[in-house]
mmCIF file of C-alpha atoms in Angstrom:
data_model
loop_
_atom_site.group_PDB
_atom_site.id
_atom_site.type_symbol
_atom_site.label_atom_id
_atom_site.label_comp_id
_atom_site.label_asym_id
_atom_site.label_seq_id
_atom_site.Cartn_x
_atom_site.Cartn_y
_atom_site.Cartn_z
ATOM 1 C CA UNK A 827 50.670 9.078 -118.056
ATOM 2 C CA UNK A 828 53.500 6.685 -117.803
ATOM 3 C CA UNK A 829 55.854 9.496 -118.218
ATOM 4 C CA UNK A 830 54.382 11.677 -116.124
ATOM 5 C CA UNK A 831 54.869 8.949 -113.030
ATOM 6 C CA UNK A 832 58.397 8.858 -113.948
ATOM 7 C CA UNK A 833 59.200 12.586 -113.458
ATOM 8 C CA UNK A 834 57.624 12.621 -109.885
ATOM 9 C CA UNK A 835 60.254 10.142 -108.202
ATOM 10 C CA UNK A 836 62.684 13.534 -106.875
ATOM 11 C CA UNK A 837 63.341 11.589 -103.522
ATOM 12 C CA UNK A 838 64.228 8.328 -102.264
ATOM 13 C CA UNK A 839 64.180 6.268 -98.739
ATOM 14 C CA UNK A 840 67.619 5.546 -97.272
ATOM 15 C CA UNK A 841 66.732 2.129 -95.440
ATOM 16 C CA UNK A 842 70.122 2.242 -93.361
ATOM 17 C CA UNK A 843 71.135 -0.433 -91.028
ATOM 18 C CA UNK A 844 68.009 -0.916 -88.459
ATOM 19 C CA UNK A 845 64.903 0.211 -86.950
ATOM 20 C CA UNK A 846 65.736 -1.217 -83.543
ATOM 21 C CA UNK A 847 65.282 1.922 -81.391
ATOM 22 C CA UNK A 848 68.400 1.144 -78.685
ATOM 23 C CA UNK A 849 70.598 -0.513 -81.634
ATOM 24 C CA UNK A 850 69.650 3.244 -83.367
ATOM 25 C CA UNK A 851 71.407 5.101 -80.503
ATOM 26 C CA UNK A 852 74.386 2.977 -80.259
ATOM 27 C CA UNK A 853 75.542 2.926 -83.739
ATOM 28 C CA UNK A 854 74.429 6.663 -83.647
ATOM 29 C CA UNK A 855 77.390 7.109 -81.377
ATOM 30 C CA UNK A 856 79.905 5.156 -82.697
ATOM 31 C CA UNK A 857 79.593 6.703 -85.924
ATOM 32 C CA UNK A 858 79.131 10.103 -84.525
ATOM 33 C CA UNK A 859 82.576 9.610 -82.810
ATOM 34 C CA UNK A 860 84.046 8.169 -85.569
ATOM 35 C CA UNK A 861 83.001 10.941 -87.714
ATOM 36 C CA UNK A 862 84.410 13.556 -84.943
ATOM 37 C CA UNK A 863 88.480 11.524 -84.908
ATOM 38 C CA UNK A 864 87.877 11.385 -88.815
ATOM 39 C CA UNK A 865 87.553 15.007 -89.202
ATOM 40 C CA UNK A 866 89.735 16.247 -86.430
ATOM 41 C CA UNK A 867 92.482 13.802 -87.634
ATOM 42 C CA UNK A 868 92.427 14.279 -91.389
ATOM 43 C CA UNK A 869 91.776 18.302 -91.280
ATOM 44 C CA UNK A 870 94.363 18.421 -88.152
ATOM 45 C CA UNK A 871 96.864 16.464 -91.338
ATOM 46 C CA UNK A 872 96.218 19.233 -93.434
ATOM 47 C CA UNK A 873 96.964 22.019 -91.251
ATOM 48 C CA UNK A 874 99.689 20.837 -89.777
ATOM 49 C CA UNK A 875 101.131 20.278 -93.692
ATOM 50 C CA UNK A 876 100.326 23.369 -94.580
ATOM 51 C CA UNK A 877 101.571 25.776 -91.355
ATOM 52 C CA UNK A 878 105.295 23.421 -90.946
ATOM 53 C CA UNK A 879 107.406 24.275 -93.754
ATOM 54 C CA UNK A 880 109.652 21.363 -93.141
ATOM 55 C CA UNK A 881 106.416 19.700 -94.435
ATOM 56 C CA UNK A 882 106.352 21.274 -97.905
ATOM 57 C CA UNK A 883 107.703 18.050 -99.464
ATOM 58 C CA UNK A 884 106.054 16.254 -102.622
ATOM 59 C CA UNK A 885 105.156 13.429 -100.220
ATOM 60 C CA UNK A 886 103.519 15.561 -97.468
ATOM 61 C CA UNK A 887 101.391 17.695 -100.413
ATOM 62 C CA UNK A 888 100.234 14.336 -101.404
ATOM 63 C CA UNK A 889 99.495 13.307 -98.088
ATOM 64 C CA UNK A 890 97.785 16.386 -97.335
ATOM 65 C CA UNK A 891 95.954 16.256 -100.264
ATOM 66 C CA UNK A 892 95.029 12.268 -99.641
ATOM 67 C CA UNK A 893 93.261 13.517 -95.896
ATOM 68 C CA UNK A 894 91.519 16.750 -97.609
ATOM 69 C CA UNK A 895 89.497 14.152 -100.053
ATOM 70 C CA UNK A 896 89.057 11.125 -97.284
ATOM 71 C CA UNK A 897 87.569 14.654 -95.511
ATOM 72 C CA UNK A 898 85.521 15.154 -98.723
ATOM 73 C CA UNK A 899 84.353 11.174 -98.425
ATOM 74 C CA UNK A 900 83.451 11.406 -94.897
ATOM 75 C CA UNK A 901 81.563 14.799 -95.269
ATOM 76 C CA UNK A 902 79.510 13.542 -97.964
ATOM 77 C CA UNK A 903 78.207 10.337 -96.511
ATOM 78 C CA UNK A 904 78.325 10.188 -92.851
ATOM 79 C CA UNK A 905 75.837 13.399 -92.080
ATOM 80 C CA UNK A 906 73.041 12.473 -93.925
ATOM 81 C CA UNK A 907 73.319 8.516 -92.451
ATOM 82 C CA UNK A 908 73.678 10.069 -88.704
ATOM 83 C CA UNK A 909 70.551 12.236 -89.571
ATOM 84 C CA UNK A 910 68.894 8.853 -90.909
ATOM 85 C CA UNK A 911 68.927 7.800 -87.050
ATOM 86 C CA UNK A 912 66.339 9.821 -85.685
ATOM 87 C CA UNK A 913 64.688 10.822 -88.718
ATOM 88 C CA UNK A 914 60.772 9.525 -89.578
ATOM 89 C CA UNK A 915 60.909 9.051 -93.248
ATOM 90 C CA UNK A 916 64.632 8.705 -93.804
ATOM 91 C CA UNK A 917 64.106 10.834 -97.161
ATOM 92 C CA UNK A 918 66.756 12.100 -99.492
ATOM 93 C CA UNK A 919 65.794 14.276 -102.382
ATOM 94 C CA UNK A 920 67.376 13.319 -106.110
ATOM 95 C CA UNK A 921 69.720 16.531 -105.898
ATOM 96 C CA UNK A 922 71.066 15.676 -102.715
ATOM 97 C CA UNK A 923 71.594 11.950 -103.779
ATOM 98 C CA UNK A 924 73.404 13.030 -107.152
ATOM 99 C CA UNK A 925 75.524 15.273 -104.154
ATOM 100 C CA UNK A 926 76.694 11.610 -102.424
ATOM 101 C CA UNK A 927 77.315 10.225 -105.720
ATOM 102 C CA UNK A 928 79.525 12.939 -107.355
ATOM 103 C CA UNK A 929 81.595 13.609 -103.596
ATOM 104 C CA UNK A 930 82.154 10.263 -103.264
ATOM 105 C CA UNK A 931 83.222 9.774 -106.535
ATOM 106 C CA UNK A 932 85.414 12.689 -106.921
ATOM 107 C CA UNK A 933 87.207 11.302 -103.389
ATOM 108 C CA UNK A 934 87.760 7.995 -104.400
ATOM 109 C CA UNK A 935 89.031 8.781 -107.805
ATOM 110 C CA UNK A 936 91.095 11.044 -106.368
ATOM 111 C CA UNK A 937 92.785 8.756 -103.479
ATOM 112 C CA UNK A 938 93.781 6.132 -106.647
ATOM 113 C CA UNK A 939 95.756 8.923 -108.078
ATOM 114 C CA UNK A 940 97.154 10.285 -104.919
ATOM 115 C CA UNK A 941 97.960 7.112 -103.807
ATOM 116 C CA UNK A 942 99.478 5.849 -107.203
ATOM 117 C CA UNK A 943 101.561 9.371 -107.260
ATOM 118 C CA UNK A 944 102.574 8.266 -103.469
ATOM 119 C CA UNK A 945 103.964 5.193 -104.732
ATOM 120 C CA UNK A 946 105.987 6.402 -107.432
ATOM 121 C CA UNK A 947 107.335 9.303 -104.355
ATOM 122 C CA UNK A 948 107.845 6.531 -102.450
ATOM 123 C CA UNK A 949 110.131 4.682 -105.701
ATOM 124 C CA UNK A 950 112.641 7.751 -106.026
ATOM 125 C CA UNK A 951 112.865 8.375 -102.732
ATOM 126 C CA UNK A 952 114.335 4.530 -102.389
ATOM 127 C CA UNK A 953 115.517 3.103 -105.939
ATOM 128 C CA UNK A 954 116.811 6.737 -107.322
ATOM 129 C CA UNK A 955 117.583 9.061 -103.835
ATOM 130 C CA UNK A 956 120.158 11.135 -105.393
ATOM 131 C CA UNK A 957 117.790 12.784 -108.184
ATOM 132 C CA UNK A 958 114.930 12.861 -105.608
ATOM 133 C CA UNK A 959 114.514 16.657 -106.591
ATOM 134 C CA UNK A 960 114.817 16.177 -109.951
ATOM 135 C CA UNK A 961 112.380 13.376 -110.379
ATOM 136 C CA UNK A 962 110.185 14.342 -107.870
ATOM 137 C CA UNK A 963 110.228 18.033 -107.826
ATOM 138 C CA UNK A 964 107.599 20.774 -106.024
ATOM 139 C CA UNK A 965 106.417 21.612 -109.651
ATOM 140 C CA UNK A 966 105.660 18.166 -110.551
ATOM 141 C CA UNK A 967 104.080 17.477 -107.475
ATOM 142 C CA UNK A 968 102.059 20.517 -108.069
ATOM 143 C CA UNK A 969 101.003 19.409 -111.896
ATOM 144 C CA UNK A 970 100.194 15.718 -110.718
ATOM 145 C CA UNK A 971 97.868 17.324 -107.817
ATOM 146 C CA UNK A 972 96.237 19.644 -110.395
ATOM 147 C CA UNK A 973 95.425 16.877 -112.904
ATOM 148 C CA UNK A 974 94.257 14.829 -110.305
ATOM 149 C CA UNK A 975 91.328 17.135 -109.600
ATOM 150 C CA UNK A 976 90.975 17.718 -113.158
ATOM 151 C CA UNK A 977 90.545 13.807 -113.594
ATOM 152 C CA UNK A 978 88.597 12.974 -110.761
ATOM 153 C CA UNK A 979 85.911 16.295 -111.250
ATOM 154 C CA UNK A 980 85.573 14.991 -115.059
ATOM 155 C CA UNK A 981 85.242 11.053 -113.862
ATOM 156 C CA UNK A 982 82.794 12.450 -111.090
ATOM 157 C CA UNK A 983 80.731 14.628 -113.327
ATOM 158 C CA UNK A 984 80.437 11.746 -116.350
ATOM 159 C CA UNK A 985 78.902 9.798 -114.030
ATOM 160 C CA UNK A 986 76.648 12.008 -112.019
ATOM 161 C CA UNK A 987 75.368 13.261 -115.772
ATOM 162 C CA UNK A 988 74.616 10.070 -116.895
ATOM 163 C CA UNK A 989 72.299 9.036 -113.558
ATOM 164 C CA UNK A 990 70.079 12.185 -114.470
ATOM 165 C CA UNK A 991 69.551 10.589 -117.932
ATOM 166 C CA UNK A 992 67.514 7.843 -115.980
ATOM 167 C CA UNK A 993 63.929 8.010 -114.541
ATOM 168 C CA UNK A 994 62.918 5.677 -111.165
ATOM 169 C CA UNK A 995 60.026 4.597 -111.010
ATOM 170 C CA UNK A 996 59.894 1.595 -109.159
ATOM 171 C CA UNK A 997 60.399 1.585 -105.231
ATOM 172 C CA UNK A 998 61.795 4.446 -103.963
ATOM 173 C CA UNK A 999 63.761 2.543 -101.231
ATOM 174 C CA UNK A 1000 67.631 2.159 -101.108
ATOM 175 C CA UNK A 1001 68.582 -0.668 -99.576
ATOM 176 C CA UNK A 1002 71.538 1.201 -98.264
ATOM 177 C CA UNK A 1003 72.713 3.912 -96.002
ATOM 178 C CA UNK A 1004 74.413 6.448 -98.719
ATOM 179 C CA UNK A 1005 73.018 7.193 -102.576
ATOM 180 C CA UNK A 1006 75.606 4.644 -104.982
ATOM 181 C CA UNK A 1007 75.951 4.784 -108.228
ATOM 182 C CA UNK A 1008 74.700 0.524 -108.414
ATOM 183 C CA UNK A 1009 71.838 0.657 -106.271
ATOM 184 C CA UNK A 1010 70.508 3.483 -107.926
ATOM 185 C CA UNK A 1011 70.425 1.160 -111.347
ATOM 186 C CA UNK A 1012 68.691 -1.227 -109.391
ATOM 187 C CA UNK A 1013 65.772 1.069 -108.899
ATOM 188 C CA UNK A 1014 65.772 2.425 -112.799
ATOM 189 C CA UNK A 1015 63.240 2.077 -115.005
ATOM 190 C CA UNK A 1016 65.157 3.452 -117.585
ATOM 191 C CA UNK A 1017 67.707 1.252 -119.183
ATOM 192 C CA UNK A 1018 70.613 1.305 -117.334
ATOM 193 C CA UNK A 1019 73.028 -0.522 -119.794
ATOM 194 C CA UNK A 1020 74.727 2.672 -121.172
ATOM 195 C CA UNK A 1021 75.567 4.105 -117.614
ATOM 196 C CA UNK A 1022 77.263 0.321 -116.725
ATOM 197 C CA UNK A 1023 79.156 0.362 -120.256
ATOM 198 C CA UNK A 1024 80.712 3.978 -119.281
ATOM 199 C CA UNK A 1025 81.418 3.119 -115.707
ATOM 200 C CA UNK A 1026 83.600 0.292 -117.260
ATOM 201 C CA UNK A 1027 84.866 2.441 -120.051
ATOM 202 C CA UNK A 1028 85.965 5.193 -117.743
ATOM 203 C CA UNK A 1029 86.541 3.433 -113.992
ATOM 204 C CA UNK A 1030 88.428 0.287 -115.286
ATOM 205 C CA UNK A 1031 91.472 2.313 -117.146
ATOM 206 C CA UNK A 1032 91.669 4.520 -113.831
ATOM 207 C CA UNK A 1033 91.798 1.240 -111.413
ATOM 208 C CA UNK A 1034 94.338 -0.875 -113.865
ATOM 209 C CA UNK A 1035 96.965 2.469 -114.518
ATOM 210 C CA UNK A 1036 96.980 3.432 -110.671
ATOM 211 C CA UNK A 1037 96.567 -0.325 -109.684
ATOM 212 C CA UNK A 1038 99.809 -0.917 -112.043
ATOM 213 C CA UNK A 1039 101.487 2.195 -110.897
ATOM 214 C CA UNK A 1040 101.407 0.702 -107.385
ATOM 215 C CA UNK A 1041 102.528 -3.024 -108.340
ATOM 216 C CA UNK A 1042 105.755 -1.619 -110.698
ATOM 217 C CA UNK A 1043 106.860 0.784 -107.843
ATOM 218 C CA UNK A 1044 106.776 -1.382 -105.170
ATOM 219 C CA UNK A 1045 108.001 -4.268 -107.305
ATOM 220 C CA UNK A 1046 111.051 -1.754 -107.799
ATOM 221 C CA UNK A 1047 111.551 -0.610 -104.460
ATOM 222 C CA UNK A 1048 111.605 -4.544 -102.586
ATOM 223 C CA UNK A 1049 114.282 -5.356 -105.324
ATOM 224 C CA UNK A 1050 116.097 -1.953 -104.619
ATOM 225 C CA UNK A 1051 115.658 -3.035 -100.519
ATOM 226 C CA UNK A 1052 117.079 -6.873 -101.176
ATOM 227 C CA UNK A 1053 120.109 -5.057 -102.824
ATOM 228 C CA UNK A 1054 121.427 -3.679 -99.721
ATOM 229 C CA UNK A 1055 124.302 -4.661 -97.823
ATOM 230 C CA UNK A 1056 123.338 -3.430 -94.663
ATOM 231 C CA UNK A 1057 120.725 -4.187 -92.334
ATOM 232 C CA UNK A 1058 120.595 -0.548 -91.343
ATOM 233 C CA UNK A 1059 119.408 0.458 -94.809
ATOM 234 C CA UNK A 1060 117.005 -2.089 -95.279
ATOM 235 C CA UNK A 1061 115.464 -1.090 -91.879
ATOM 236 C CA UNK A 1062 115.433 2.733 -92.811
ATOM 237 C CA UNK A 1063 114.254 1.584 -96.625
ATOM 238 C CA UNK A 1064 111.212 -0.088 -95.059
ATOM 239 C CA UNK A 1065 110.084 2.371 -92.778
ATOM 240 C CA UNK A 1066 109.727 4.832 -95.448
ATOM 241 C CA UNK A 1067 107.373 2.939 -97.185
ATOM 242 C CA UNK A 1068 105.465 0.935 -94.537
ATOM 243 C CA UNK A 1069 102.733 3.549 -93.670
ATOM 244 C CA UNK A 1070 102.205 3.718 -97.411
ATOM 245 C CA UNK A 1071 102.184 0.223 -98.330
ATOM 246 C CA UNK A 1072 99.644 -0.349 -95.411
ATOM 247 C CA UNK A 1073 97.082 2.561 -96.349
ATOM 248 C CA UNK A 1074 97.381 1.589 -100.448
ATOM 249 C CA UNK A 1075 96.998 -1.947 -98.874
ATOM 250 C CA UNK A 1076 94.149 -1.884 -97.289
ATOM 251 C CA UNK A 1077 92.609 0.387 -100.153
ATOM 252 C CA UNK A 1078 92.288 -1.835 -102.476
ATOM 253 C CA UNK A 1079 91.347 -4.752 -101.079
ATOM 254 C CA UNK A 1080 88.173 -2.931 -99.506
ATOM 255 C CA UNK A 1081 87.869 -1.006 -103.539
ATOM 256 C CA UNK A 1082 88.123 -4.471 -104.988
ATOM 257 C CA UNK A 1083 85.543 -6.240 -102.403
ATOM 258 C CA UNK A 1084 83.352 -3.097 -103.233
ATOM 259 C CA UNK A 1085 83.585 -3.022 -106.680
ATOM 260 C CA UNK A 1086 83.202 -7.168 -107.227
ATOM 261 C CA UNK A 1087 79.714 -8.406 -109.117
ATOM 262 C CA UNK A 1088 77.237 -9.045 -106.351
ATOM 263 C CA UNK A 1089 73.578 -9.818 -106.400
ATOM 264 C CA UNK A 1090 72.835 -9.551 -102.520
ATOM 265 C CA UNK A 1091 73.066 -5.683 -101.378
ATOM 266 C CA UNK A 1092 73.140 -6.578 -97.976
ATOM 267 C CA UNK A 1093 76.640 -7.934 -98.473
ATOM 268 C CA UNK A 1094 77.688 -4.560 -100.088
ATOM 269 C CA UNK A 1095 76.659 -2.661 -96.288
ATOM 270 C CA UNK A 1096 79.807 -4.140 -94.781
ATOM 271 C CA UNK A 1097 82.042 -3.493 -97.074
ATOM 272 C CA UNK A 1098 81.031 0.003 -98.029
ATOM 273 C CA UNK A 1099 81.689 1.074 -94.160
ATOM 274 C CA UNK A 1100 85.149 -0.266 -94.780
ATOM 275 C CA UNK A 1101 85.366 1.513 -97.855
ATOM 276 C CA UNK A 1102 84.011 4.999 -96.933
ATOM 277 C CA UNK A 1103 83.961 5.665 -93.079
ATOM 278 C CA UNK A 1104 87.001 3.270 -91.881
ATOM 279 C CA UNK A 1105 89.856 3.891 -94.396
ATOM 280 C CA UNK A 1106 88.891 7.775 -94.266
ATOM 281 C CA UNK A 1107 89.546 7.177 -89.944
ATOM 282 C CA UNK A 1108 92.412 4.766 -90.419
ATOM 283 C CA UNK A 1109 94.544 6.943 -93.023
ATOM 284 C CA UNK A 1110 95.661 9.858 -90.891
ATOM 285 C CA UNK A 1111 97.082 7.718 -87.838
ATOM 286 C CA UNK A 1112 98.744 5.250 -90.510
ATOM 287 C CA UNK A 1113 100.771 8.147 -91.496
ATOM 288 C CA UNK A 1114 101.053 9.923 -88.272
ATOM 289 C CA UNK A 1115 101.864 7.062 -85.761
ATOM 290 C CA UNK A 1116 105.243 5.708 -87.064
ATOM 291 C CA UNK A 1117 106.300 9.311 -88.791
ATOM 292 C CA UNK A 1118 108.917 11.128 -86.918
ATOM 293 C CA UNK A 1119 109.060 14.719 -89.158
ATOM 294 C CA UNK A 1120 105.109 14.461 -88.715
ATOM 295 C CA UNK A 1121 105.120 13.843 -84.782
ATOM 296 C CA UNK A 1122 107.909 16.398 -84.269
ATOM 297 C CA UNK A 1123 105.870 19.010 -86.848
ATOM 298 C CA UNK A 1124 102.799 17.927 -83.786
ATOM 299 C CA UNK A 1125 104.773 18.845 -81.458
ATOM 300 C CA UNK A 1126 106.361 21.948 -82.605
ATOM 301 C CA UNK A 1127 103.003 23.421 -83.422
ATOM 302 C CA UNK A 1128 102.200 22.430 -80.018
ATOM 303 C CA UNK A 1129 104.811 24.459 -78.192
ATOM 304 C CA UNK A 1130 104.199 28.066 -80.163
ATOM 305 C CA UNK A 1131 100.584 27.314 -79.540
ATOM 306 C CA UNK A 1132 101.663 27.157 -75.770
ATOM 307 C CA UNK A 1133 104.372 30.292 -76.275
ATOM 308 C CA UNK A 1134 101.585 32.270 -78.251
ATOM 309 C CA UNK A 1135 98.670 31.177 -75.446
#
């Protein structure tokens, strides 16, 4: 009988953020909105990369590939939680849950690597300039982009695999407004021990080589920047790197307030809108704002739009 309870549980109750029917509307439109720029800006990135040739750099192909997953991120959490506004039972079946999980998963992963492999861009481009297209070449670029999707579909798909190993049958409430891998051990009546051993096993490893990637190229490049004689260099040194530094910045301290041990969940809420609707909104006008070939690309496109209109 016992087992028979366990296989019914194929849905679960997002709880969300509040029942309060005015507070409802309001954060209905600010995430709508943000959910709109997100989109617009991250998939307006990506075309723009891909249409201006003067774009088809190893750092742009990153870049672009950087906004298509924070695109992936925002796809796979932010519909479901504006639906959760106006819907009655706030219900999200297992498959669609294991959906969240393995999207989010496969982004996140992937933005270490990207971000790592922007880094080490960002280290030739500075410390080793005149083999730039050696070190750095379109065909590397195009095998680090590969394995990163390799990686992060593998990582994504260990995961997912192991969370339909367990059975829930306590409450059926997630005290949260997407399906995560940690609240849904919370609600396990299966053992979850092995799942936490092989999110270790597999996560840590990812975090400390892209983590260390990061450190050691950045460590390289401000000793590279001290080096230099003149002011002018420094100045054009830095602003290569700032967006960069800013975006991998502000990654990982929201990944390492996400990922730290915590017993109340309603401390994880904040930080998991930093970490999967914010950064996804933020990264595209980091890397627009203060970028010259990517606001003369804009404007370019702009004027054969008008020529072709």
């Amino acid at each position: 009988m016992a087992k028979e309870n366990n296989s019914l549980t194929t849905e679960f109750i997002l709880v969300g953020f509040t029942d309060h029917p005015v507070l409802k509307i309001l954060l209905f439109l600010v995430f709508f909105a943000i959910y709109l720029i997100t989109m617009v800006g991250n998939l307006g990135l990506v075309a723009l990369i891909f249409t201006e040739h003067r774009l088809h750099t190893p750092m742009y192909i990153l870049l672009g590939n950087l906004a298509l997953m924070d695109s992936c991120c925002s796809c796979a959490i932010t519909p479901k939680m504006l639906e959760n506004f106006f819907s009655k039972d706030r219900m999200i079946s297992l498959y669609e849950c294991m959906a969240q999980v393995y999207f989010l998963c496969l982004a996140e992963t992937a933005d270490c690597f990207l971000l790592a492999a922007m880094a080490y861009d960002r280290y030739v481009a500075i410390c080793s300039p005149l083999q730039y297209h050696t070190m750095m070449s379109k065909k590397l670029c195009t095998q680090v982009t590969i394995g990163t999707f390799i990686a992060s579909n593998l990582h994504s798909m260990i995961h997912v695999g192991l969370l339909l190993r367990l059975t829930f049958c306590r409450s059926h409430q997630i005290d949260h407004f997407f399906c995560d891998i940690l609240p849904l051990y919370r609600l396990s009546c299966t053992d979850p021990s092995i799942n936490e051993l092989m999110l270790y096993i597999f996560s840590m490893p990812i975090q400390i080589f892209t983590i260390a990637t990061v450190l050691a190229s950045y460590i390289c490049i401000l000793f590279t920047i001290f080096r230099m004689k003149s002011k002018e260099g420094r100045g054009k040194a830095f602003s290569t790197c700032v967006s960069h530094f800013l975006s991998v910045s502000i990654f990982y301290i929201c990944l390492l307030m996400y990922i730290r041990p915590s017993e109340e969940e309603d401390k994880d809420i904040p930080v998991a809108i930093l970490y999967t609707i914010v950064i996804p909104l933020l990264n595209p006008f980091i890397y627009s704002l203060r970028n010259k070939e990517v606001i003369n690309g804009l404007k370019k496109c702009m004027k054969n739009y008008n020529i072709l209109k």
